[in-house]
Amino acid sequence: MTEHEIRYGLRTRVIGQSIEIYSRVESTNQLALRRGYAGAAEGTIVLAEYQTAGRGRHGRVWHSPHGSSLLASLILRHRLLPNQLGIPSLMGAVSITNALRELLNLPAMIRWPNDVLVCGKKISGVLAELDYDQNQRPFFIVGFGVNVNIASAEFPLSLRSSATSIQIEFGRNVSRVSVLRAILHHLEEIYSNLKLGSTAPIIDCATDLSTTIGKKVQLETLDGSFNGIAERIDAEGKLTLRDQSGRLHLFSSGDVVHAEDCV
Ligand code: BTN
């Protein structure tokens, strides 16, 4: 994957202004945070062929074989309001889901808050991180990993029943560059809403693409496990669960487990 290949046919104005590609890094999010701290331009994207310490949500590790996936971290400099902190990860999940649907016709859906699933198996994950640069200007990173050309046997046994890749679902290898370009186009479009101060279109898209809403779910959180019907994603990106006694509970993070994911 080269910068030249990515730029060819990329019609974004903000996203991908600067593209950095590495063969091996600890974590593209970690490197992007460093770049952001040092003042890198809005729209800078850091990509790697391999991560030695890829970061997942809740301190988990994100692992992909060398050269098989998209491992990307985008730096954006919009000042988020306190009630918009859940928006960056939704933006990532919506953009990836729409890209997989449009480009490859895959029935991708979002498991709240930001896992992208195809027929119940995880094909992509998003990790958003927020910080301030050395001039106290806020920025955030939208980091995403997409399993592109990974065969089933290449996933560790422990993930084989819960993870998938584009190669597995689409039936053949696809160009990582074309998938990346499609994601960046969607990110640019959806980010323009946030820049205009409007998060409703992002929430609406995340709700439309959600495989969680309307389902009976179990939510694993740091405070324990909750069961209920997932009713809606609120304006801040939080999940509303209605428990058996009819009471509503609001969650800003957690791992959702649902029985049936295939559309
Ligand atoms: C998750 O589902 O737990 C989120 C996974 C996010 C992984 C991506 S890979 C590229 C970027 N760099 C990282 O260290 N993590 C994100």
Short mmCIF file of C-alpha atoms and ligand atoms in Angstrom, two decimals:
data_model
loop_
_atom_site.label_atom_id
_atom_site.label_comp_id
_atom_site.label_asym_id
_atom_site.label_seq_id
_atom_site.Cartn_x
_atom_site.Cartn_y
_atom_site.Cartn_z
CA MET A 1 0.00 0.00 0.00
CA THR A 2 1.56 3.33 -1.04
CA GLU A 3 0.54 6.95 -0.56
CA HIS A 4 0.37 7.33 -4.34
CA GLU A 5 -2.12 4.43 -4.66
CA ILE A 6 -4.29 5.85 -1.89
CA ARG A 7 -4.31 9.37 -3.33
CA TYR A 8 -5.29 8.15 -6.79
CA GLY A 9 -9.07 8.66 -6.91
CA LEU A 10 -9.32 10.07 -3.37
CA ARG A 11 -11.73 12.99 -3.57
CA THR A 12 -11.60 14.20 0.04
CA ARG A 13 -10.69 17.76 1.01
CA VAL A 14 -9.84 17.40 4.70
CA ILE A 15 -9.28 13.72 5.35
CA GLY A 16 -6.00 12.33 4.09
CA GLN A 17 -4.35 15.76 3.61
CA SER A 18 -1.26 14.09 4.96
CA ILE A 19 -0.75 10.32 4.78
CA GLU A 20 1.94 8.46 6.71
CA ILE A 21 2.49 4.74 6.06
CA TYR A 22 4.70 2.51 8.19
CA SER A 23 5.72 -1.10 7.85
CA ARG A 24 5.65 -1.75 11.61
CA VAL A 25 4.58 0.39 14.56
CA GLU A 26 3.51 -0.31 18.12
CA SER A 27 0.08 1.17 17.50
CA THR A 28 -1.13 3.63 14.87
CA ASN A 29 -3.33 5.27 17.55
CA GLN A 30 -0.34 5.77 19.78
CA LEU A 31 1.67 7.29 16.91
CA ALA A 32 -1.25 9.47 15.81
CA LEU A 33 -1.65 10.75 19.39
CA ARG A 34 2.03 11.73 19.32
CA ARG A 35 1.57 13.44 15.94
CA GLY A 36 -1.55 15.21 17.16
CA TYR A 37 0.23 16.37 20.29
CA ALA A 38 3.03 17.82 18.14
CA GLY A 39 0.52 19.76 16.00
CA ALA A 40 -0.10 17.51 12.95
CA ALA A 41 -2.70 18.88 10.54
CA GLU A 42 -6.35 17.95 10.78
CA GLY A 43 -7.01 15.05 8.41
CA THR A 44 -3.58 13.44 8.86
CA ILE A 45 -3.85 9.68 8.62
CA VAL A 46 -1.35 7.21 10.04
CA LEU A 47 -1.36 3.71 8.52
CA ALA A 48 0.66 0.60 9.25
CA GLU A 49 1.12 -2.83 7.74
CA TYR A 50 1.67 -4.35 11.18
CA GLN A 51 1.21 -3.35 14.83
CA THR A 52 3.22 -4.89 17.64
CA ALA A 53 0.85 -3.53 20.32
CA GLY A 54 -2.41 -2.64 18.54
CA ARG A 55 -4.87 -1.20 21.01
CA GLY A 56 -8.44 -2.39 21.35
CA ARG A 57 -11.24 -1.12 23.57
CA HIS A 58 -11.04 -1.69 27.33
CA GLY A 59 -7.28 -2.37 27.20
CA ARG A 60 -7.60 -5.32 24.84
CA VAL A 61 -5.06 -6.09 22.10
CA TRP A 62 -5.86 -5.80 18.39
CA HIS A 63 -3.83 -8.26 16.35
CA SER A 64 -3.63 -8.72 12.54
CA PRO A 65 -1.16 -10.61 10.37
CA HIS A 66 1.34 -8.38 8.51
CA GLY A 67 -0.06 -6.70 5.38
CA SER A 68 -3.49 -8.28 5.73
CA SER A 69 -5.64 -5.48 7.08
CA LEU A 70 -6.35 -1.81 7.36
CA LEU A 71 -4.77 -0.40 10.49
CA ALA A 72 -5.43 3.30 10.47
CA SER A 73 -5.66 6.31 12.77
CA LEU A 74 -7.10 9.61 11.66
CA ILE A 75 -6.36 12.92 13.42
CA LEU A 76 -9.26 15.41 13.62
CA ARG A 77 -9.19 18.77 15.37
CA HIS A 78 -12.81 19.68 15.96
CA ARG A 79 -13.52 20.88 19.51
CA LEU A 80 -16.07 18.40 20.89
CA LEU A 81 -18.70 19.51 23.39
CA PRO A 82 -18.94 17.43 26.58
CA ASN A 83 -22.09 15.76 25.22
CA GLN A 84 -20.34 14.80 21.95
CA LEU A 85 -17.60 12.57 23.36
CA GLY A 86 -19.26 9.40 22.05
CA ILE A 87 -19.57 10.77 18.52
CA PRO A 88 -16.06 10.05 17.08
CA SER A 89 -16.31 6.30 17.52
CA LEU A 90 -19.84 6.26 16.04
CA MET A 91 -18.51 8.26 13.06
CA GLY A 92 -15.89 5.57 12.48
CA ALA A 93 -18.34 2.68 12.76
CA VAL A 94 -20.92 4.34 10.48
CA SER A 95 -18.30 5.15 7.82
CA ILE A 96 -16.83 1.64 7.77
CA THR A 97 -20.27 0.02 7.70
CA ASN A 98 -21.47 2.21 4.85
CA ALA A 99 -18.23 1.62 2.91
CA LEU A 100 -18.53 -2.19 3.21
CA ARG A 101 -22.18 -2.04 2.15
CA GLU A 102 -21.65 0.26 -0.84
CA LEU A 103 -18.36 -1.05 -2.16
CA LEU A 104 -18.82 -4.78 -1.56
CA ASN A 105 -22.52 -5.20 -0.87
CA LEU A 106 -21.73 -6.87 2.46
CA PRO A 107 -24.58 -6.85 5.02
CA ALA A 108 -22.49 -4.94 7.57
CA MET A 109 -24.17 -3.75 10.77
CA ILE A 110 -23.03 -1.95 13.92
CA ARG A 111 -23.02 -3.62 17.30
CA TRP A 112 -23.22 -0.69 19.72
CA PRO A 113 -21.07 1.21 20.28
CA ASN A 114 -18.62 0.65 17.47
CA ASP A 115 -18.05 -2.95 16.36
CA VAL A 116 -18.78 -3.62 12.72
CA LEU A 117 -20.25 -7.09 12.20
CA VAL A 118 -21.12 -9.18 9.18
CA CYS A 119 -23.60 -11.92 10.03
CA GLY A 120 -22.77 -11.64 13.71
CA LYS A 121 -19.00 -11.82 13.30
CA LYS A 122 -16.68 -8.89 13.91
CA ILE A 123 -14.98 -7.55 10.79
CA SER A 124 -13.84 -4.21 12.14
CA GLY A 125 -13.33 -2.31 15.39
CA VAL A 126 -12.96 1.38 16.18
CA LEU A 127 -11.02 3.02 18.99
CA ALA A 128 -11.44 6.78 19.40
CA GLU A 129 -9.08 8.66 21.71
CA LEU A 130 -9.23 12.33 22.75
CA ASP A 131 -6.41 14.62 23.87
CA TYR A 132 -5.00 18.17 23.82
CA ASP A 133 -1.91 19.21 21.89
CA GLN A 134 1.03 21.15 23.30
CA ASN A 135 -0.87 24.41 22.67
CA GLN A 136 -3.90 23.08 24.58
CA ARG A 137 -5.88 22.66 21.34
CA PRO A 138 -8.16 19.62 21.51
CA PHE A 139 -7.95 16.85 18.95
CA PHE A 140 -9.21 13.34 18.61
CA ILE A 141 -8.11 10.17 16.90
CA VAL A 142 -10.45 7.83 15.06
CA GLY A 143 -8.49 4.56 14.97
CA PHE A 144 -9.86 1.61 13.04
CA GLY A 145 -8.85 -1.89 12.17
CA VAL A 146 -10.58 -3.70 9.31
CA ASN A 147 -9.93 -7.39 8.68
CA VAL A 148 -9.45 -7.43 4.91
CA ASN A 149 -7.46 -10.32 3.44
CA ILE A 150 -7.35 -12.75 6.36
CA ALA A 151 -8.24 -16.43 5.92
CA SER A 152 -10.19 -18.17 8.65
CA ALA A 153 -7.17 -20.30 9.63
CA GLU A 154 -5.14 -17.14 10.22
CA PHE A 155 -7.37 -16.05 13.12
CA PRO A 156 -6.35 -17.45 16.51
CA LEU A 157 -8.61 -20.38 17.50
CA SER A 158 -10.14 -18.28 20.26
CA LEU A 159 -11.44 -15.75 17.68
CA ARG A 160 -12.42 -18.08 14.84
CA SER A 161 -16.10 -18.25 15.76
CA SER A 162 -16.48 -14.54 16.48
CA ALA A 163 -14.26 -12.80 13.88
CA THR A 164 -14.43 -12.57 10.13
CA SER A 165 -12.75 -10.74 7.24
CA ILE A 166 -13.70 -9.27 3.89
CA GLN A 167 -11.89 -12.16 2.18
CA ILE A 168 -14.05 -14.70 4.04
CA GLU A 169 -17.33 -12.86 3.47
CA PHE A 170 -16.68 -11.64 -0.08
CA GLY A 171 -15.09 -14.88 -1.24
CA ARG A 172 -11.85 -13.41 -2.54
CA ASN A 173 -9.06 -10.96 -1.73
CA VAL A 174 -9.90 -7.30 -2.25
CA SER A 175 -7.76 -4.22 -2.60
CA ARG A 176 -7.14 -2.67 0.82
CA VAL A 177 -6.65 0.69 -0.89
CA SER A 178 -10.13 0.71 -2.42
CA VAL A 179 -11.69 -0.20 0.95
CA LEU A 180 -9.68 2.55 2.65
CA ARG A 181 -10.67 5.16 0.07
CA ALA A 182 -14.35 4.26 0.46
CA ILE A 183 -14.07 4.59 4.26
CA LEU A 184 -12.31 7.95 3.97
CA HIS A 185 -15.00 9.29 1.63
CA HIS A 186 -17.69 8.33 4.13
CA LEU A 187 -15.69 9.75 7.04
CA GLU A 188 -15.35 13.08 5.25
CA GLU A 189 -19.07 13.23 4.57
CA ILE A 190 -20.10 12.32 8.09
CA TYR A 191 -17.48 14.56 9.71
CA SER A 192 -18.88 17.55 7.80
CA ASN A 193 -22.07 17.16 9.90
CA LEU A 194 -20.10 17.37 13.13
CA LYS A 195 -18.21 20.42 11.88
CA LEU A 196 -21.55 22.10 11.22
CA GLY A 197 -22.54 21.31 14.80
CA SER A 198 -25.07 18.67 13.87
CA THR A 199 -24.74 15.21 15.38
CA ALA A 200 -28.30 14.07 14.62
CA PRO A 201 -27.41 12.64 11.16
CA ILE A 202 -24.59 10.61 12.76
CA ILE A 203 -26.90 9.22 15.47
CA ASP A 204 -29.62 8.52 12.88
CA CYS A 205 -27.19 6.59 10.66
CA ALA A 206 -25.78 4.67 13.64
CA THR A 207 -29.35 3.76 14.65
CA ASP A 208 -30.37 2.70 11.14
CA LEU A 209 -27.27 0.50 10.82
CA SER A 210 -27.49 -0.88 14.35
CA THR A 211 -27.96 -4.59 14.91
CA THR A 212 -28.36 -3.88 18.63
CA ILE A 213 -31.45 -1.66 18.71
CA GLY A 214 -34.68 -3.56 19.28
CA LYS A 215 -32.84 -6.66 20.54
CA LYS A 216 -32.77 -8.36 23.89
CA VAL A 217 -29.17 -7.89 24.96
CA GLN A 218 -26.77 -8.48 27.77
CA LEU A 219 -24.43 -5.57 28.41
CA GLU A 220 -21.13 -6.25 30.17
CA THR A 221 -19.84 -3.15 31.93
CA LEU A 222 -17.19 -2.41 34.56
CA ASP A 223 -20.06 -2.22 37.07
CA GLY A 224 -21.48 -5.61 36.15
CA SER A 225 -23.80 -7.20 33.67
CA PHE A 226 -27.21 -5.77 32.66
CA ASN A 227 -30.01 -7.41 30.70
CA GLY A 228 -32.73 -5.66 28.79
CA ILE A 229 -34.14 -4.53 25.49
CA ALA A 230 -31.91 -2.06 23.64
CA GLU A 231 -34.34 0.76 22.88
CA ARG A 232 -32.37 3.57 21.33
CA ILE A 233 -29.09 5.41 20.90
CA ASP A 234 -29.54 8.84 22.46
CA ALA A 235 -28.26 12.19 21.16
CA GLU A 236 -24.92 11.66 22.92
CA GLY A 237 -24.42 8.17 21.50
CA LYS A 238 -25.41 6.41 24.74
CA LEU A 239 -27.40 3.18 24.74
CA THR A 240 -30.79 3.03 26.43
CA LEU A 241 -31.76 -0.36 27.90
CA ARG A 242 -35.21 -1.17 29.31
CA ASP A 243 -35.02 -3.84 31.99
CA GLN A 244 -37.65 -6.48 32.86
CA SER A 245 -39.40 -4.18 35.31
CA GLY A 246 -39.73 -1.50 32.62
CA ARG A 247 -37.03 0.82 34.02
CA LEU A 248 -34.72 2.63 31.59
CA HIS A 249 -30.94 2.57 32.02
CA LEU A 250 -28.40 4.65 30.09
CA PHE A 251 -24.91 3.39 29.25
CA SER A 252 -21.95 5.20 27.69
CA SER A 253 -19.77 2.11 27.31
CA GLY A 254 -19.81 -1.66 27.58
CA ASP A 255 -19.74 -4.85 25.56
CA VAL A 256 -23.04 -5.91 24.06
CA VAL A 257 -23.86 -9.59 23.65
CA HIS A 258 -26.84 -10.52 21.51
CA ALA A 259 -28.07 -13.95 20.59
CA GLU A 260 -28.83 -13.40 16.92
CA ASP A 261 -26.86 -11.03 14.70
CA CYS A 262 -27.39 -12.12 11.13
CA VAL A 263 -29.74 -9.90 9.10
C1 BTN B 1 -11.87 -2.72 19.34
O1 BTN B 1 -12.76 -3.26 18.68
O2 BTN B 1 -11.54 -3.11 20.47
C2 BTN B 1 -11.17 -1.52 18.72
C3 BTN B 1 -10.02 -1.98 17.90
C4 BTN B 1 -9.32 -0.83 17.20
C5 BTN B 1 -8.07 -1.32 16.51
C6 BTN B 1 -7.44 -0.26 15.65
S1 BTN B 1 -6.18 -0.93 14.61
C7 BTN B 1 -5.65 0.66 14.18
C8 BTN B 1 -5.77 1.54 15.41
N1 BTN B 1 -4.54 1.50 16.17
C9 BTN B 1 -4.70 0.88 17.34
O3 BTN B 1 -3.79 0.67 18.17
N2 BTN B 1 -5.97 0.50 17.49
C10 BTN B 1 -6.79 0.91 16.37
#
